[in-house]
mmCIF file of C-alpha atoms and ligand atoms in Angstrom:
data_model
loop_
_atom_site.group_PDB
_atom_site.id
_atom_site.type_symbol
_atom_site.label_atom_id
_atom_site.label_comp_id
_atom_site.label_asym_id
_atom_site.label_seq_id
_atom_site.Cartn_x
_atom_site.Cartn_y
_atom_site.Cartn_z
ATOM 1 C CA UNK Z 1 81.217 43.828 70.314
ATOM 2 C CA UNK Z 2 82.909 41.867 73.040
ATOM 3 C CA UNK Z 3 81.252 41.660 76.315
ATOM 4 C CA UNK Z 4 83.224 43.802 78.927
ATOM 5 C CA UNK Z 5 84.313 41.554 82.061
ATOM 6 C CA UNK Z 6 85.184 43.721 84.649
ATOM 7 C CA UNK Z 7 88.093 42.168 86.557
ATOM 8 C CA UNK Z 8 90.149 44.744 88.202
ATOM 9 C CA UNK Z 9 88.908 46.848 91.322
ATOM 10 C CA UNK Z 10 86.710 49.686 90.476
ATOM 11 C CA UNK Z 11 85.944 48.422 87.051
ATOM 12 C CA UNK Z 12 82.316 47.609 87.420
ATOM 13 C CA UNK Z 13 81.236 51.045 89.504
ATOM 14 C CA UNK Z 14 83.024 52.792 86.636
ATOM 15 C CA UNK Z 15 81.033 50.771 83.594
ATOM 16 C CA UNK Z 16 78.015 52.052 85.592
ATOM 17 C CA UNK Z 17 78.745 55.198 86.266
ATOM 18 C CA UNK Z 18 80.197 56.079 82.895
ATOM 19 C CA UNK Z 19 76.939 55.032 80.759
ATOM 20 C CA UNK Z 20 75.472 58.119 81.889
ATOM 21 C CA UNK Z 21 77.790 61.136 82.468
ATOM 22 C CA UNK Z 22 76.289 64.082 84.832
ATOM 23 C CA UNK Z 23 73.505 61.611 86.485
ATOM 24 C CA UNK Z 24 73.835 61.066 90.083
ATOM 25 C CA UNK Z 25 73.675 57.033 91.585
ATOM 26 C CA UNK Z 26 72.489 56.749 94.931
ATOM 27 C CA UNK Z 27 75.336 55.292 96.895
ATOM 28 C CA UNK Z 28 72.721 52.415 98.254
ATOM 29 C CA UNK Z 29 71.559 51.401 95.159
ATOM 30 C CA UNK Z 30 75.299 51.050 93.747
ATOM 31 C CA UNK Z 31 75.890 49.026 96.965
ATOM 32 C CA UNK Z 32 72.835 46.696 96.490
ATOM 33 C CA UNK Z 33 73.978 46.462 92.345
ATOM 34 C CA UNK Z 34 77.362 46.055 93.163
ATOM 35 C CA UNK Z 35 76.565 43.037 96.203
ATOM 36 C CA UNK Z 36 79.271 45.328 98.422
ATOM 37 C CA UNK Z 37 78.987 47.628 101.607
ATOM 38 C CA UNK Z 38 80.047 51.179 101.687
ATOM 39 C CA UNK Z 39 83.699 50.333 102.813
ATOM 40 C CA UNK Z 40 83.794 48.041 99.256
ATOM 41 C CA UNK Z 41 82.056 51.162 97.209
ATOM 42 C CA UNK Z 42 84.800 53.886 98.647
ATOM 43 C CA UNK Z 43 87.788 51.208 98.075
ATOM 44 C CA UNK Z 44 86.312 51.006 94.279
ATOM 45 C CA UNK Z 45 85.692 54.911 93.969
ATOM 46 C CA UNK Z 46 89.244 55.553 95.665
ATOM 47 C CA UNK Z 47 90.876 53.045 93.027
ATOM 48 C CA UNK Z 48 89.070 54.889 89.872
ATOM 49 C CA UNK Z 49 89.682 58.408 91.328
ATOM 50 C CA UNK Z 50 93.409 57.424 91.555
ATOM 51 C CA UNK Z 51 93.176 56.531 87.604
ATOM 52 C CA UNK Z 52 92.180 59.881 87.533
ATOM 53 C CA UNK Z 53 88.455 59.780 86.488
ATOM 54 C CA UNK Z 54 86.885 62.934 87.971
ATOM 55 C CA UNK Z 55 83.155 62.627 90.008
ATOM 56 C CA UNK Z 56 80.764 64.708 91.489
ATOM 57 C CA UNK Z 57 79.911 63.609 95.076
ATOM 58 C CA UNK Z 58 77.002 63.895 97.261
ATOM 59 C CA UNK Z 59 76.663 62.491 100.866
ATOM 60 C CA UNK Z 60 74.584 59.719 99.345
ATOM 61 C CA UNK Z 61 75.361 59.496 95.507
ATOM 62 C CA UNK Z 62 77.997 59.994 93.047
ATOM 63 C CA UNK Z 63 77.888 61.065 89.188
ATOM 64 C CA UNK Z 64 80.704 60.406 86.899
ATOM 65 C CA UNK Z 65 82.124 63.462 85.082
ATOM 66 C CA UNK Z 66 85.184 62.924 83.007
ATOM 67 C CA UNK Z 67 87.570 60.406 81.919
ATOM 68 C CA UNK Z 68 91.224 60.987 82.001
ATOM 69 C CA UNK Z 69 93.474 60.228 78.824
ATOM 70 C CA UNK Z 70 94.737 56.730 80.852
ATOM 71 C CA UNK Z 71 95.024 52.796 79.672
ATOM 72 C CA UNK Z 72 92.598 51.642 81.959
ATOM 73 C CA UNK Z 73 91.045 48.243 81.310
ATOM 74 C CA UNK Z 74 87.596 50.216 81.166
ATOM 75 C CA UNK Z 75 88.390 52.861 79.252
ATOM 76 C CA UNK Z 76 89.908 50.685 76.626
ATOM 77 C CA UNK Z 77 87.128 48.047 76.893
ATOM 78 C CA UNK Z 78 84.271 50.894 76.393
ATOM 79 C CA UNK Z 79 82.534 50.737 73.171
ATOM 80 C CA UNK Z 80 85.552 48.518 71.779
ATOM 81 C CA UNK Z 81 84.013 47.435 68.530
ATOM 82 C CA UNK Z 82 86.126 43.919 68.260
ATOM 83 C CA UNK Z 83 84.992 40.512 69.121
ATOM 84 C CA UNK Z 84 88.468 38.492 69.916
ATOM 85 C CA UNK Z 85 91.010 41.328 70.340
ATOM 86 C CA UNK Z 86 90.976 43.292 73.562
ATOM 87 C CA UNK Z 87 88.090 41.386 74.945
ATOM 88 C CA UNK Z 88 90.048 40.677 78.077
ATOM 89 C CA UNK Z 89 92.253 43.683 79.268
ATOM 90 C CA UNK Z 90 94.733 43.781 82.020
ATOM 91 C CA UNK Z 91 95.912 47.400 82.530
ATOM 92 C CA UNK Z 92 98.606 48.472 85.016
ATOM 93 C CA UNK Z 93 100.014 51.515 86.186
ATOM 94 C CA UNK Z 94 103.687 50.141 85.699
ATOM 95 C CA UNK Z 95 105.317 47.013 84.927
ATOM 96 C CA UNK Z 96 108.784 45.836 83.625
ATOM 97 C CA UNK Z 97 107.721 44.924 80.200
ATOM 98 C CA UNK Z 98 104.054 44.515 79.052
ATOM 99 C CA UNK Z 99 105.697 41.450 76.403
ATOM 100 C CA UNK Z 100 106.938 39.899 79.234
ATOM 101 C CA UNK Z 101 103.836 39.634 81.532
ATOM 102 C CA UNK Z 102 101.773 38.346 78.661
ATOM 103 C CA UNK Z 103 104.038 35.986 77.721
ATOM 104 C CA UNK Z 104 103.541 34.644 81.640
ATOM 105 C CA UNK Z 105 99.972 34.884 81.070
ATOM 106 C CA UNK Z 106 100.029 33.056 77.721
ATOM 107 C CA UNK Z 107 101.725 30.296 79.107
ATOM 108 C CA UNK Z 108 98.764 29.609 80.989
ATOM 109 C CA UNK Z 109 95.467 29.288 79.708
ATOM 110 C CA UNK Z 110 94.675 32.981 78.941
ATOM 111 C CA UNK Z 111 92.743 32.966 75.829
ATOM 112 C CA UNK Z 112 93.773 34.567 72.436
ATOM 113 C CA UNK Z 113 93.306 38.446 72.043
ATOM 114 C CA UNK Z 114 93.931 39.325 75.735
ATOM 115 C CA UNK Z 115 95.682 42.769 76.164
ATOM 116 C CA UNK Z 116 97.950 43.727 78.343
ATOM 117 C CA UNK Z 117 98.630 47.584 78.623
ATOM 118 C CA UNK Z 118 100.764 49.696 80.956
ATOM 119 C CA UNK Z 119 101.223 53.602 81.595
ATOM 120 C CA UNK Z 120 104.659 53.163 82.153
ATOM 121 C CA UNK Z 121 107.141 50.378 81.568
ATOM 122 C CA UNK Z 122 110.594 50.112 83.398
ATOM 123 C CA UNK Z 123 112.293 47.597 81.341
ATOM 124 C CA UNK Z 124 110.373 48.189 77.998
ATOM 125 C CA UNK Z 125 112.379 45.910 75.376
ATOM 126 C CA UNK Z 126 112.695 46.897 71.895
ATOM 127 C CA UNK Z 127 114.131 44.464 68.775
ATOM 128 C CA UNK Z 128 117.887 43.314 68.877
ATOM 129 C CA UNK Z 129 118.224 43.482 72.672
ATOM 130 C CA UNK Z 130 117.257 47.501 72.890
ATOM 131 C CA UNK Z 131 115.763 49.485 75.272
ATOM 132 C CA UNK Z 132 112.402 50.547 74.269
ATOM 133 C CA UNK Z 133 112.070 53.991 76.286
ATOM 134 C CA UNK Z 134 108.592 54.089 78.106
ATOM 135 C CA UNK Z 135 107.723 57.222 80.133
ATOM 136 C CA UNK Z 136 104.743 56.978 82.192
ATOM 137 C CA UNK Z 137 101.609 58.458 80.915
ATOM 138 C CA UNK Z 138 102.829 60.033 77.605
ATOM 139 C CA UNK Z 139 102.963 56.817 75.289
ATOM 140 C CA UNK Z 140 101.102 53.358 74.668
ATOM 141 C CA UNK Z 141 102.646 50.205 75.887
ATOM 142 C CA UNK Z 142 100.527 47.399 74.717
ATOM 143 C CA UNK Z 143 100.928 43.477 74.286
ATOM 144 C CA UNK Z 144 98.439 41.029 72.719
ATOM 145 C CA UNK Z 145 98.555 37.359 73.038
ATOM 146 C CA UNK Z 146 98.173 35.334 70.022
ATOM 147 C CA UNK Z 147 97.425 31.639 69.345
ATOM 148 C CA UNK Z 148 97.272 31.752 65.448
ATOM 149 C CA UNK Z 149 96.812 28.403 63.602
ATOM 150 C CA UNK Z 150 100.068 28.755 61.160
ATOM 151 C CA UNK Z 151 103.390 27.247 61.266
ATOM 152 C CA UNK Z 152 106.384 29.218 62.794
ATOM 153 C CA UNK Z 153 107.846 29.976 59.645
ATOM 154 C CA UNK Z 154 104.908 31.639 58.688
ATOM 155 C CA UNK Z 155 104.980 34.016 61.494
ATOM 156 C CA UNK Z 156 107.455 36.719 60.423
ATOM 157 C CA UNK Z 157 104.716 38.183 58.257
ATOM 158 C CA UNK Z 158 102.624 39.008 61.697
ATOM 159 C CA UNK Z 159 105.094 41.858 62.213
ATOM 160 C CA UNK Z 160 104.360 43.513 59.144
ATOM 161 C CA UNK Z 161 100.668 42.618 59.629
ATOM 162 C CA UNK Z 162 100.732 44.452 62.953
ATOM 163 C CA UNK Z 163 102.719 47.321 61.281
ATOM 164 C CA UNK Z 164 99.816 47.814 58.431
ATOM 165 C CA UNK Z 165 97.328 47.653 61.099
ATOM 166 C CA UNK Z 166 99.022 49.829 63.346
ATOM 167 C CA UNK Z 167 99.948 52.248 60.331
ATOM 168 C CA UNK Z 168 96.101 52.169 59.372
ATOM 169 C CA UNK Z 169 95.221 53.257 62.944
ATOM 170 C CA UNK Z 170 97.724 56.107 63.470
ATOM 171 C CA UNK Z 171 96.322 57.750 59.759
ATOM 172 C CA UNK Z 172 93.242 58.253 61.371
ATOM 173 C CA UNK Z 173 94.656 60.336 64.197
ATOM 174 C CA UNK Z 174 97.267 62.731 61.776
ATOM 175 C CA UNK Z 175 97.821 64.505 58.484
ATOM 176 C CA UNK Z 176 101.446 63.435 58.575
ATOM 177 C CA UNK Z 177 102.720 61.209 55.723
ATOM 178 C CA UNK Z 178 102.201 57.726 57.384
ATOM 179 C CA UNK Z 179 104.650 54.615 56.408
ATOM 180 C CA UNK Z 180 105.764 51.127 57.116
ATOM 181 C CA UNK Z 181 109.662 50.457 57.632
ATOM 182 C CA UNK Z 182 110.112 46.695 57.480
ATOM 183 C CA UNK Z 183 110.135 44.894 59.452
ATOM 184 C CA UNK Z 184 108.671 46.229 62.411
ATOM 185 C CA UNK Z 185 108.516 50.402 62.266
ATOM 186 C CA UNK Z 186 106.171 53.003 61.691
ATOM 187 C CA UNK Z 187 107.146 56.130 60.538
ATOM 188 C CA UNK Z 188 105.227 59.923 60.263
ATOM 189 C CA UNK Z 189 107.206 62.311 58.184
ATOM 190 C CA UNK Z 190 109.981 59.966 58.227
ATOM 191 C CA UNK Z 191 110.726 59.676 61.782
ATOM 192 C CA UNK Z 192 109.996 56.592 63.917
ATOM 193 C CA UNK Z 193 106.853 57.047 66.132
ATOM 194 C CA UNK Z 194 105.898 53.183 66.866
ATOM 195 C CA UNK Z 195 107.734 49.627 67.263
ATOM 196 C CA UNK Z 196 106.396 46.307 67.077
ATOM 197 C CA UNK Z 197 108.151 43.479 68.917
ATOM 198 C CA UNK Z 198 106.897 39.803 67.744
ATOM 199 C CA UNK Z 199 108.054 36.936 70.118
ATOM 200 C CA UNK Z 200 107.023 33.689 69.300
ATOM 201 C CA UNK Z 201 107.088 30.533 71.603
ATOM 202 C CA UNK Z 202 106.919 27.151 69.684
ATOM 203 C CA UNK Z 203 107.513 23.551 70.411
ATOM 204 C CA UNK Z 204 107.799 20.368 67.878
ATOM 205 C CA UNK Z 205 107.094 23.228 64.915
ATOM 206 C CA UNK Z 206 103.607 24.103 67.014
ATOM 207 C CA UNK Z 207 103.044 27.610 67.799
ATOM 208 C CA UNK Z 208 101.918 27.744 71.563
ATOM 209 C CA UNK Z 209 101.639 31.640 71.207
ATOM 210 C CA UNK Z 210 102.633 34.805 69.624
ATOM 211 C CA UNK Z 211 102.993 38.101 71.781
ATOM 212 C CA UNK Z 212 102.900 41.152 69.379
ATOM 213 C CA UNK Z 213 103.807 44.199 71.482
ATOM 214 C CA UNK Z 214 103.482 47.623 70.225
ATOM 215 C CA UNK Z 215 105.093 50.977 71.433
ATOM 216 C CA UNK Z 216 103.606 54.000 70.135
ATOM 217 C CA UNK Z 217 104.813 57.579 70.823
ATOM 218 C CA UNK Z 218 101.816 59.130 71.321
ATOM 219 C CA UNK Z 219 101.602 62.142 73.891
ATOM 220 C CA UNK Z 220 105.504 62.725 74.129
ATOM 221 C CA UNK Z 221 107.068 65.974 73.792
ATOM 222 C CA UNK Z 222 110.906 66.608 72.738
ATOM 223 C CA UNK Z 223 112.161 66.498 76.351
ATOM 224 C CA UNK Z 224 110.619 63.046 77.053
ATOM 225 C CA UNK Z 225 112.737 61.417 74.278
ATOM 226 C CA UNK Z 226 116.404 60.317 75.223
ATOM 227 C CA UNK Z 227 119.045 62.633 73.554
ATOM 228 C CA UNK Z 228 120.161 59.545 71.266
ATOM 229 C CA UNK Z 229 116.333 59.656 69.743
ATOM 230 C CA UNK Z 230 115.479 63.350 69.761
ATOM 231 C CA UNK Z 231 116.417 63.607 65.815
ATOM 232 C CA UNK Z 232 115.244 60.281 64.582
ATOM 233 C CA UNK Z 233 112.008 59.733 66.552
ATOM 234 C CA UNK Z 234 108.870 61.794 66.908
ATOM 235 C CA UNK Z 235 105.286 61.191 68.476
ATOM 236 C CA UNK Z 236 101.730 62.321 67.049
ATOM 237 C CA UNK Z 237 101.880 65.158 69.548
ATOM 238 C CA UNK Z 238 105.081 66.610 68.048
ATOM 239 C CA UNK Z 239 103.408 65.957 64.507
ATOM 240 C CA UNK Z 240 100.101 67.308 65.211
ATOM 241 C CA UNK Z 241 100.712 69.815 68.028
ATOM 242 C CA UNK Z 242 98.039 68.658 69.834
ATOM 243 C CA UNK Z 243 97.516 65.757 72.327
ATOM 244 C CA UNK Z 244 95.683 62.618 71.635
ATOM 245 C CA UNK Z 245 93.535 60.002 73.598
ATOM 246 C CA UNK Z 246 95.428 57.223 73.804
ATOM 247 C CA UNK Z 247 92.925 54.667 74.402
ATOM 248 C CA UNK Z 248 90.907 55.790 71.362
ATOM 249 C CA UNK Z 249 93.578 55.099 69.350
ATOM 250 C CA UNK Z 250 94.695 51.856 71.067
ATOM 251 C CA UNK Z 251 91.200 50.885 70.143
ATOM 252 C CA UNK Z 252 91.091 51.622 66.505
ATOM 253 C CA UNK Z 253 94.511 49.393 66.428
ATOM 254 C CA UNK Z 254 92.445 46.911 67.757
ATOM 255 C CA UNK Z 255 90.126 47.074 65.200
ATOM 256 C CA UNK Z 256 92.539 47.328 62.210
ATOM 257 C CA UNK Z 257 94.575 44.294 63.885
ATOM 258 C CA UNK Z 258 91.435 41.810 63.860
ATOM 259 C CA UNK Z 259 90.520 42.659 60.345
ATOM 260 C CA UNK Z 260 94.238 41.994 59.116
ATOM 261 C CA UNK Z 261 94.383 38.914 61.822
ATOM 262 C CA UNK Z 262 91.223 37.176 60.651
ATOM 263 C CA UNK Z 263 92.895 36.944 57.112
ATOM 264 C CA UNK Z 264 96.511 35.899 58.282
ATOM 265 C CA UNK Z 265 95.899 32.026 58.440
ATOM 266 C CA UNK Z 266 94.621 31.501 55.005
ATOM 267 C CA UNK Z 267 96.119 34.089 52.894
ATOM 268 C CA UNK Z 268 98.971 35.796 55.163
ATOM 269 C CA UNK Z 269 99.792 39.064 53.748
ATOM 270 C CA UNK Z 270 98.066 38.333 50.304
ATOM 271 C CA UNK Z 271 94.841 40.196 50.545
ATOM 272 C CA UNK Z 272 96.704 43.527 52.006
ATOM 273 C CA UNK Z 273 99.941 43.028 49.978
ATOM 274 C CA UNK Z 274 99.132 46.236 47.925
ATOM 275 C CA UNK Z 275 98.688 47.931 51.169
ATOM 276 C CA UNK Z 276 102.006 46.594 52.336
ATOM 277 C CA UNK Z 277 103.299 48.007 49.313
ATOM 278 C CA UNK Z 278 101.681 51.239 49.497
ATOM 279 C CA UNK Z 279 102.673 51.881 52.995
ATOM 280 C CA UNK Z 280 106.544 50.568 52.788
ATOM 281 C CA UNK Z 281 109.188 53.437 53.056
ATOM 282 C CA UNK Z 282 111.574 50.986 51.460
ATOM 283 C CA UNK Z 283 110.400 49.575 48.202
ATOM 284 C CA UNK Z 284 112.367 51.168 45.227
ATOM 285 C CA UNK Z 285 115.188 52.675 47.397
ATOM 286 C CA UNK Z 286 119.044 51.296 47.227
ATOM 287 C CA UNK Z 287 119.401 49.746 50.797
ATOM 288 C CA UNK Z 288 121.902 48.229 53.323
ATOM 289 C CA UNK Z 289 120.692 45.083 55.652
ATOM 290 C CA UNK Z 290 122.563 43.849 58.443
ATOM 291 C CA UNK Z 291 120.739 40.273 58.672
ATOM 292 C CA UNK Z 292 122.711 38.595 61.630
ATOM 293 C CA UNK Z 293 126.409 38.959 60.800
ATOM 294 C CA UNK Z 294 125.583 39.382 56.811
ATOM 295 C CA UNK Z 295 125.832 42.870 55.343
ATOM 296 C CA UNK Z 296 123.522 42.848 52.228
ATOM 297 C CA UNK Z 297 123.149 45.809 49.838
ATOM 298 C CA UNK Z 298 120.826 46.059 47.064
ATOM 299 C CA UNK Z 299 117.370 47.473 45.855
ATOM 300 C CA UNK Z 300 114.256 46.855 47.994
ATOM 301 C CA UNK Z 301 111.735 45.282 45.310
ATOM 302 C CA UNK Z 302 109.045 44.030 47.434
ATOM 303 C CA UNK Z 303 107.509 42.034 50.251
ATOM 304 C CA UNK Z 304 106.063 38.856 50.107
ATOM 305 C CA UNK Z 305 103.429 37.254 51.413
ATOM 306 C CA UNK Z 306 105.590 35.993 54.171
ATOM 307 C CA UNK Z 307 106.893 39.235 55.334
ATOM 308 C CA UNK Z 308 110.087 38.659 53.770
ATOM 309 C CA UNK Z 309 111.912 41.720 52.053
ATOM 310 C CA UNK Z 310 113.096 40.934 48.501
ATOM 311 C CA UNK Z 311 116.335 42.373 47.536
ATOM 312 C CA UNK Z 312 117.207 42.477 43.944
ATOM 313 C CA UNK Z 313 121.137 42.871 43.473
ATOM 314 C CA UNK Z 314 122.795 41.847 39.860
ATOM 315 C CA UNK Z 315 119.457 40.873 38.759
ATOM 316 C CA UNK Z 316 119.348 37.811 41.485
ATOM 317 C CA UNK Z 317 116.234 38.206 43.961
ATOM 318 C CA UNK Z 318 117.058 37.698 47.693
ATOM 319 C CA UNK Z 319 114.182 36.878 50.524
ATOM 320 C CA UNK Z 320 115.583 38.364 53.684
ATOM 321 C CA UNK Z 321 113.500 37.511 56.932
ATOM 322 C CA UNK Z 322 114.748 39.802 59.241
ATOM 323 C CA UNK Z 323 117.417 42.715 59.636
ATOM 324 C CA UNK Z 324 118.468 46.143 60.361
ATOM 325 C CA UNK Z 325 118.229 48.425 57.316
ATOM 326 C CA UNK Z 326 119.399 51.717 56.053
ATOM 327 C CA UNK Z 327 118.418 53.548 52.941
ATOM 328 C CA UNK Z 328 121.534 54.398 51.080
ATOM 329 C CA UNK Z 329 119.898 55.980 48.056
ATOM 330 C CA UNK Z 330 116.681 57.074 47.539
ATOM 331 C CA UNK Z 331 114.856 56.595 43.958
ATOM 332 C CA UNK Z 332 114.501 59.839 42.381
HETATM 333 C C1 BTN M 1 111.129 47.978 68.368
HETATM 334 O O1 BTN M 1 110.975 48.849 67.666
HETATM 335 O O2 BTN M 1 112.625 47.738 68.445
HETATM 336 C C2 BTN M 1 109.965 47.625 69.078
HETATM 337 C C3 BTN M 1 109.837 48.296 70.283
HETATM 338 C C4 BTN M 1 108.699 47.458 70.879
HETATM 339 C C5 BTN M 1 107.998 48.432 72.173
HETATM 340 C C6 BTN M 1 106.671 47.560 72.818
HETATM 341 S S1 BTN M 1 106.324 48.570 74.115
HETATM 342 C C7 BTN M 1 104.991 47.356 74.420
HETATM 343 C C8 BTN M 1 106.142 45.887 74.379
HETATM 344 N N1 BTN M 1 106.244 45.824 75.590
HETATM 345 C C9 BTN M 1 108.066 45.707 75.625
HETATM 346 O O3 BTN M 1 108.678 45.473 76.644
HETATM 347 N N2 BTN M 1 108.254 45.969 74.004
HETATM 348 C C10 BTN M 1 107.010 46.156 73.783
#
């Protein structure tokens, strides 16, 4: 398990109180443990109350009562069962884009596995220059810093690998049909529920870092979606008719991600190829792919170990690295 390194104000206090819900801790003892004074302790309490944590207070003591549904560092790190992914968490109320922030941090010496999350993104980005609608307090907006020992040409498979991890995690939270839509979407009952934005920084054929950003529609209601997405996107809450604890889902993703990522440098997608095929919403169907300026048509027959979609046309197999897919005809 990762040791939680509290970095943000109030995290250390929260960690102490959270371990024993309902138990009163003397303020004087907390001041001593945290090497602070009364003002410092009150500042910490205000900070964590602002995240929505519930406490009971007495003149000389405080007790933790309930955690809110927030993506705070303390909440994500609490009993997180990974060794690298999410061992360092930086959580914000609002940022422009967690991918941008993670890339800035990765340009320094921030370690692999560092996670940046936000309750809201004001300029959330999707693939192909699109906007990722990121309303506050409803979704998961998170970016992981990776420093894999692979060649840049083997990087495209990271998106599909992430989609597999995300699908595995989402499956634990819904009875809906979970699929991955190459190259970077997760669908529930045929509708987009999560998207992945993988961004690479490389020099001289060597990867500096990869940022994997995931956006998950978790507790969105229909009114949280812009009109153009109301019929094509969905959320776990809309499918389950129930809210979901976002930190629990994010932690489950980190655990699944760590497993598949460990296999990637040596095997790429080989060891999870059966899962990729099983989860794929495209394999077997007649599709159209807009790849750059090229429009390709054919039957999707496979996804290779580097994450390329294999299109079959006139008996020829064409590997496609990236593109925008539409299903023309479903296999009956
Ligand atoms: C897509 O489906 O087009 C990809 C969407 C990726 C959205 C996530 S939310 C967290 C991270 N920060 C961003 O600005 N984008 C990604």
